[in-house]
Short mmCIF file of C-alpha atoms in Angstrom, two decimals:
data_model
loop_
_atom_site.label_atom_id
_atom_site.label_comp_id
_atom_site.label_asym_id
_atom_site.label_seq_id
_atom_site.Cartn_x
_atom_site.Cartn_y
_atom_site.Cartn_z
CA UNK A 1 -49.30 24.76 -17.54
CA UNK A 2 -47.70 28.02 -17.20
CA UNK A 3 -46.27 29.98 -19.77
CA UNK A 4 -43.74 33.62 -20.92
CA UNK A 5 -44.77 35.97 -22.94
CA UNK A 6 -42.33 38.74 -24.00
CA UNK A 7 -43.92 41.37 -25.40
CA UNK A 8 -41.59 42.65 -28.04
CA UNK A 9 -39.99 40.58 -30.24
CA UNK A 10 -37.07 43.12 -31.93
CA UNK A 11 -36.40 46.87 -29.78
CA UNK A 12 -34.41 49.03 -31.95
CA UNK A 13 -32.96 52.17 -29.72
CA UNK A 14 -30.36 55.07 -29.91
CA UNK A 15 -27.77 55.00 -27.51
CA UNK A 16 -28.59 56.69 -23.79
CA UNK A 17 -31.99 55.91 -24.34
CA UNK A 18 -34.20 53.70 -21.89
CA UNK A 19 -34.84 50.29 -22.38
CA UNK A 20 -37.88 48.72 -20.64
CA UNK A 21 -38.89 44.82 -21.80
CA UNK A 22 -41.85 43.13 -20.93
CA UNK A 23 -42.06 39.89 -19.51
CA UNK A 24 -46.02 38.16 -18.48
CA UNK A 25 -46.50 35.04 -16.77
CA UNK A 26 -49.31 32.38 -16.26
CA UNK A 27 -49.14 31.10 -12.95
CA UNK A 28 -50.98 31.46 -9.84
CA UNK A 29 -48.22 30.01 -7.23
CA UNK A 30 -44.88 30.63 -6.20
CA UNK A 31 -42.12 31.42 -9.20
CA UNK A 32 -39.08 32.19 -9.78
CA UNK A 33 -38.09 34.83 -12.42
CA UNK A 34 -35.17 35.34 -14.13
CA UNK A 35 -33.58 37.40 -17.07
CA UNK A 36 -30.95 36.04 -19.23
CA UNK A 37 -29.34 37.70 -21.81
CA UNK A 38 -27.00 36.37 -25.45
CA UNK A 39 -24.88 38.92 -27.13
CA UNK A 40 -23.81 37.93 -30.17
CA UNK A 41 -22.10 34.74 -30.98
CA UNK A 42 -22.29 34.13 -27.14
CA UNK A 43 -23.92 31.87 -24.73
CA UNK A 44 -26.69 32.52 -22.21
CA UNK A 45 -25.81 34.30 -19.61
CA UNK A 46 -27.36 35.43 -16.41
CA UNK A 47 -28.43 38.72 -15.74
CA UNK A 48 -30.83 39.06 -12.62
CA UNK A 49 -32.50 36.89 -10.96
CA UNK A 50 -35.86 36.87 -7.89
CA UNK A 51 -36.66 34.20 -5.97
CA UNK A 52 -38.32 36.02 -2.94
CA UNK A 53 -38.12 39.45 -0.89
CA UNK A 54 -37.77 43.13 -2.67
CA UNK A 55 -39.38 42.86 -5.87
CA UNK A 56 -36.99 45.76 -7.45
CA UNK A 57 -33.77 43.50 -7.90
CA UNK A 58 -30.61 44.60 -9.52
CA UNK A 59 -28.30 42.80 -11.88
CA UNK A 60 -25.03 42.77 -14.02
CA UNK A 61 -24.32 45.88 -15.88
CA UNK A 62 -26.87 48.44 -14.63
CA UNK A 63 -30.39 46.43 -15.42
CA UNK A 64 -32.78 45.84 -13.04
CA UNK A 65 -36.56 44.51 -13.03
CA UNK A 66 -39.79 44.54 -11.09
CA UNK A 67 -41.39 41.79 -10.13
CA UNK A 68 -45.42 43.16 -9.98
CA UNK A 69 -47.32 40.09 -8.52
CA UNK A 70 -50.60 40.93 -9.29
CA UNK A 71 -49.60 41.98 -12.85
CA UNK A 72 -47.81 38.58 -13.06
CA UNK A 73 -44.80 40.65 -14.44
CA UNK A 74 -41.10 41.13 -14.36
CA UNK A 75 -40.31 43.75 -16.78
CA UNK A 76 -36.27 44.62 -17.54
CA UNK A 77 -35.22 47.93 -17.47
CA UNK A 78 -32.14 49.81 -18.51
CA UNK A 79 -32.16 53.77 -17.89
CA UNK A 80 -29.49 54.35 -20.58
CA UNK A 81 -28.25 51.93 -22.76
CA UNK A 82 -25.12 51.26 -24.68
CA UNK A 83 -24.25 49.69 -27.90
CA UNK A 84 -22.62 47.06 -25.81
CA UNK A 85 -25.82 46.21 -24.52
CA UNK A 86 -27.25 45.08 -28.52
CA UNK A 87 -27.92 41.67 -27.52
CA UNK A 88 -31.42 38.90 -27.43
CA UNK A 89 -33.14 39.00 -24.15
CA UNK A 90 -35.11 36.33 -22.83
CA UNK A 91 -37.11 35.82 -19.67
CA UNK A 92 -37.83 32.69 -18.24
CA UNK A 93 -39.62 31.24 -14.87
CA UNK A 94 -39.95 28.38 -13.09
CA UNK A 95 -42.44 27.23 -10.71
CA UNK A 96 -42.52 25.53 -7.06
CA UNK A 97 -45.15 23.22 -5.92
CA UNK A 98 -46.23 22.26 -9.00
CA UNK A 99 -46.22 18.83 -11.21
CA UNK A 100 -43.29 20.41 -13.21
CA UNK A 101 -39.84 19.89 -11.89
CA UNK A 102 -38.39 23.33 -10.59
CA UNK A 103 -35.60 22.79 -12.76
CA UNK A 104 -37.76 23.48 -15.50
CA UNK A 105 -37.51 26.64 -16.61
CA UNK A 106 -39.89 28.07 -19.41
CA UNK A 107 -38.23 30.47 -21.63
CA UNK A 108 -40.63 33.31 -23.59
CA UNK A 109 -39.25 33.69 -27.40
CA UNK A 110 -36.95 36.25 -26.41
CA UNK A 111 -36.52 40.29 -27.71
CA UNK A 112 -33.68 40.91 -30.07
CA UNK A 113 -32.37 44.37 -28.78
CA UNK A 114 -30.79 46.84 -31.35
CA UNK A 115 -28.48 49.95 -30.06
CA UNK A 116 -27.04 52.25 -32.66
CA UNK A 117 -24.44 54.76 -31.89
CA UNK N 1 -13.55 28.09 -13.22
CA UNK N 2 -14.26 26.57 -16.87
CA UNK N 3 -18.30 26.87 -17.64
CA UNK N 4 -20.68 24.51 -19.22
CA UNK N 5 -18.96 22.95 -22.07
CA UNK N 6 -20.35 21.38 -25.00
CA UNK N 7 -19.03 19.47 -28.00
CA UNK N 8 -19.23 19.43 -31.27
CA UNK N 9 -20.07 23.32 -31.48
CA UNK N 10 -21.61 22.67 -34.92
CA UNK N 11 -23.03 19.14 -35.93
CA UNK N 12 -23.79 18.26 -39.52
CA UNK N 13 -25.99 15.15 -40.16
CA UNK N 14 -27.61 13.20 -43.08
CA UNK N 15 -31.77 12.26 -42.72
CA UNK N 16 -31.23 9.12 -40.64
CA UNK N 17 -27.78 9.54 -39.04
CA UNK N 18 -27.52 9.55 -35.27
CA UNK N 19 -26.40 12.81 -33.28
CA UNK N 20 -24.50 13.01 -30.30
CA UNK N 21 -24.24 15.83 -28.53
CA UNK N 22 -22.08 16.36 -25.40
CA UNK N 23 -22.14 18.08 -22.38
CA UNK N 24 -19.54 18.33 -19.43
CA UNK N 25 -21.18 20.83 -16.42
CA UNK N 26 -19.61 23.37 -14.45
CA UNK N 27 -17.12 21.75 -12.02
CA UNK N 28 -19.01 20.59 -8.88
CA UNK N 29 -22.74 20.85 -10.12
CA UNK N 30 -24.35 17.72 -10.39
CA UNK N 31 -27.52 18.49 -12.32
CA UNK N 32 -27.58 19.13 -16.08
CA UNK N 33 -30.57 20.43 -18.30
CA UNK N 34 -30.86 20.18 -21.89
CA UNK N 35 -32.74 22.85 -23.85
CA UNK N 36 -33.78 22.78 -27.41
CA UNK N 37 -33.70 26.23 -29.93
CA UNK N 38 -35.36 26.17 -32.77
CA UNK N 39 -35.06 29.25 -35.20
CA UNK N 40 -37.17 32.20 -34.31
CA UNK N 41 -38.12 30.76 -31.29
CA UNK N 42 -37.24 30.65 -27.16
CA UNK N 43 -35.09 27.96 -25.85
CA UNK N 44 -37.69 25.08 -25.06
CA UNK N 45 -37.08 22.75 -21.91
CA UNK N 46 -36.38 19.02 -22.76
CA UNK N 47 -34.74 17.50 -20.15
CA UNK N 48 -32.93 17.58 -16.49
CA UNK N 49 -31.05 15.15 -15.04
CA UNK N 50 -28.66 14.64 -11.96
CA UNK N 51 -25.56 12.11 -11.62
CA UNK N 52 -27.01 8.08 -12.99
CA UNK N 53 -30.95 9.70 -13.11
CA UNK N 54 -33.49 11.45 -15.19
CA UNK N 55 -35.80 13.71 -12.57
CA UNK N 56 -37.83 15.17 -15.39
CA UNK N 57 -38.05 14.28 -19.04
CA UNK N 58 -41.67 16.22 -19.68
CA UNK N 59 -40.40 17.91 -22.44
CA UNK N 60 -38.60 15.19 -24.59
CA UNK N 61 -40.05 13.75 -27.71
CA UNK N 62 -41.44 10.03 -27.27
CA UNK N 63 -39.17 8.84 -30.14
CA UNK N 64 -35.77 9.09 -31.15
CA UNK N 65 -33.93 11.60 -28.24
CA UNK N 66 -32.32 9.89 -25.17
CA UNK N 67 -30.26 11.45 -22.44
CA UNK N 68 -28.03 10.45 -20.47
CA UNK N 69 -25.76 11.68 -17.14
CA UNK N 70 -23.57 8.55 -15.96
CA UNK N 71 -21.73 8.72 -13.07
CA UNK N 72 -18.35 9.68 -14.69
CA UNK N 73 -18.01 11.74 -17.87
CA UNK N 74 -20.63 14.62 -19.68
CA UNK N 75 -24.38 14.08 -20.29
CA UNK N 76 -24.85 13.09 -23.49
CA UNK N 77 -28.48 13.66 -25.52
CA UNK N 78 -28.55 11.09 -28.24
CA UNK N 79 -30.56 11.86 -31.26
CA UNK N 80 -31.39 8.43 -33.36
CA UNK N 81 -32.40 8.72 -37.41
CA UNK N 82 -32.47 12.53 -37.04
CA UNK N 83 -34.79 14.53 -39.67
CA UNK N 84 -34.50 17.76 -40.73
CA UNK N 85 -37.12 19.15 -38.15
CA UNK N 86 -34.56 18.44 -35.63
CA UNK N 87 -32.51 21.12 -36.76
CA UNK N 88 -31.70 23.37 -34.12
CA UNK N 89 -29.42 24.81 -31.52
CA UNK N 90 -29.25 22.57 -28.76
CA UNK N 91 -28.05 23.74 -25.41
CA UNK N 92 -26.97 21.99 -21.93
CA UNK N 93 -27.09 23.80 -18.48
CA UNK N 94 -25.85 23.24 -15.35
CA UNK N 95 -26.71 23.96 -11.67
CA UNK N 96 -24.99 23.62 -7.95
CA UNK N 97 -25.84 20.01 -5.99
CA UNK N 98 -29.42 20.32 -3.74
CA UNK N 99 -28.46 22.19 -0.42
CA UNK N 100 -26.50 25.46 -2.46
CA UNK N 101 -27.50 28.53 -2.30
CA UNK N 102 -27.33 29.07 -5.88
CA UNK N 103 -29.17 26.01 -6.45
CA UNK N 104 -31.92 27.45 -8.75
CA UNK N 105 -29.65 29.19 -10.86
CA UNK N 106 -28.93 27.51 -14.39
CA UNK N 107 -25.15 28.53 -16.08
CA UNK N 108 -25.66 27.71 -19.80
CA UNK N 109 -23.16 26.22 -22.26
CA UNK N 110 -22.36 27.34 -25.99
CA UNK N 111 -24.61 24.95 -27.53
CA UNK N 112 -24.26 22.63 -30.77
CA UNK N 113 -25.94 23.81 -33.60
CA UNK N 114 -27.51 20.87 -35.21
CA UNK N 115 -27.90 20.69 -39.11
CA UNK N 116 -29.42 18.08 -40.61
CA UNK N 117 -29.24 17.84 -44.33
#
């Protein structure tokens, strides 16, 4: 069965710093990766997403993440961050050609992101 | 466009009370998801459904939760003699009909925050 793991679970950081969150996988096949974030008091929303081609792939509001295939990664970056950006991150996958419905995503437990001014 | 609704936001129940939580998708996707939150933890796939059938129900518990997507009106999960352990947030997603380009891509509702006292 495959499975997320997020590697931080709270990121405290000044403004303009860098944000980088981790994101592992356990599957051999084909996946699909996505990051979603929840600011506060909000629902889920989407903020990149790869299903195939360039690995690097850009999303809403300057982040973008890498999928590394033999790593079995997709890490989220941010080069400078906002306060706006405070908010619980969670990266999730789901996999084709496998038992599991691809509709199935599997969510990891999620980093809580803190930016002070 | 409205999003994923869902209804009651916040649910309070008794030990042994019935919960009904509701879920209208985006307008013109036809296949909902349910996903379960339980505190300190990622969202947790339990279900995923298109118009009059279930296509995966892996992640449901044996006893007690039903789901539902008839033909006309919002998927509704049905919780029977709910216990405190079923406490939770409880979300609903919804994707674009097979064939769409943005097929694999789930837009999230609110959720309803389930208490059970």
């Amino acid at each position: 069965a495959q499975s997320v793991s997020q590697h931080n679970h709270h990121v405290i950081l000044s403004e303009a710093a860098s944000l980088e969150l981790g994101c592992n996988y356990s599957y051999g096949g084909t996946v699909n990766l996505f990051w979603y974030v929840q600011y506060p008091g909000q629902h889920l929303q989407l903020l990149l997403k790869y299903f195939s081609g360039d690995p690097l792939v850009k999303g809403i509001k300057g982040f973008e993440a890498e999928f590394i295939k033999s790593k079995f990664s997709f890490n989220l970056r941010k080069p400078s961050v906002q306060w706006s950006d405070t908010a619980e991150y969670f990266c999730a996958v789901n996999a084709r050609g496998t038992t599991d419905s691809w509709g199935k995503l599997q969510f990891g437990a999620g980093t809580q992101v803190v930016v002070t001014p | 466009n409205a999003g994923v609704m869902q209804n009651p936001r916040h649910l309070v129940r008794r030990r042994g009370q019935e919960a009904r939580l509701r879920c209208s998708p985006m307008k013109g996707h036809s296949h909902v998801y349910w996903y379960r939150q339980l505190p300190e933890e990622g969202l947790k796939f339990m279900v995923y459904l298109q118009k009059e059938n279930i296509i995966d129900e892996s992640g449901m518990p044996k006893e007690r939760f039903s789901a539902e997507f008839p033909k006309e009106g919002p998927s509704i999960l049905r919780i029977q003699q709910v216990v405190r352990g079923d406490s939770a947030a409880y979300f609903c997603a919804s994707s674009p009909p097979s064939g769409h380009a943005r097929l694999h891509e789930q837009y999230f509702g609110p959720g309803t925050r389930l208490t059970v006292t």
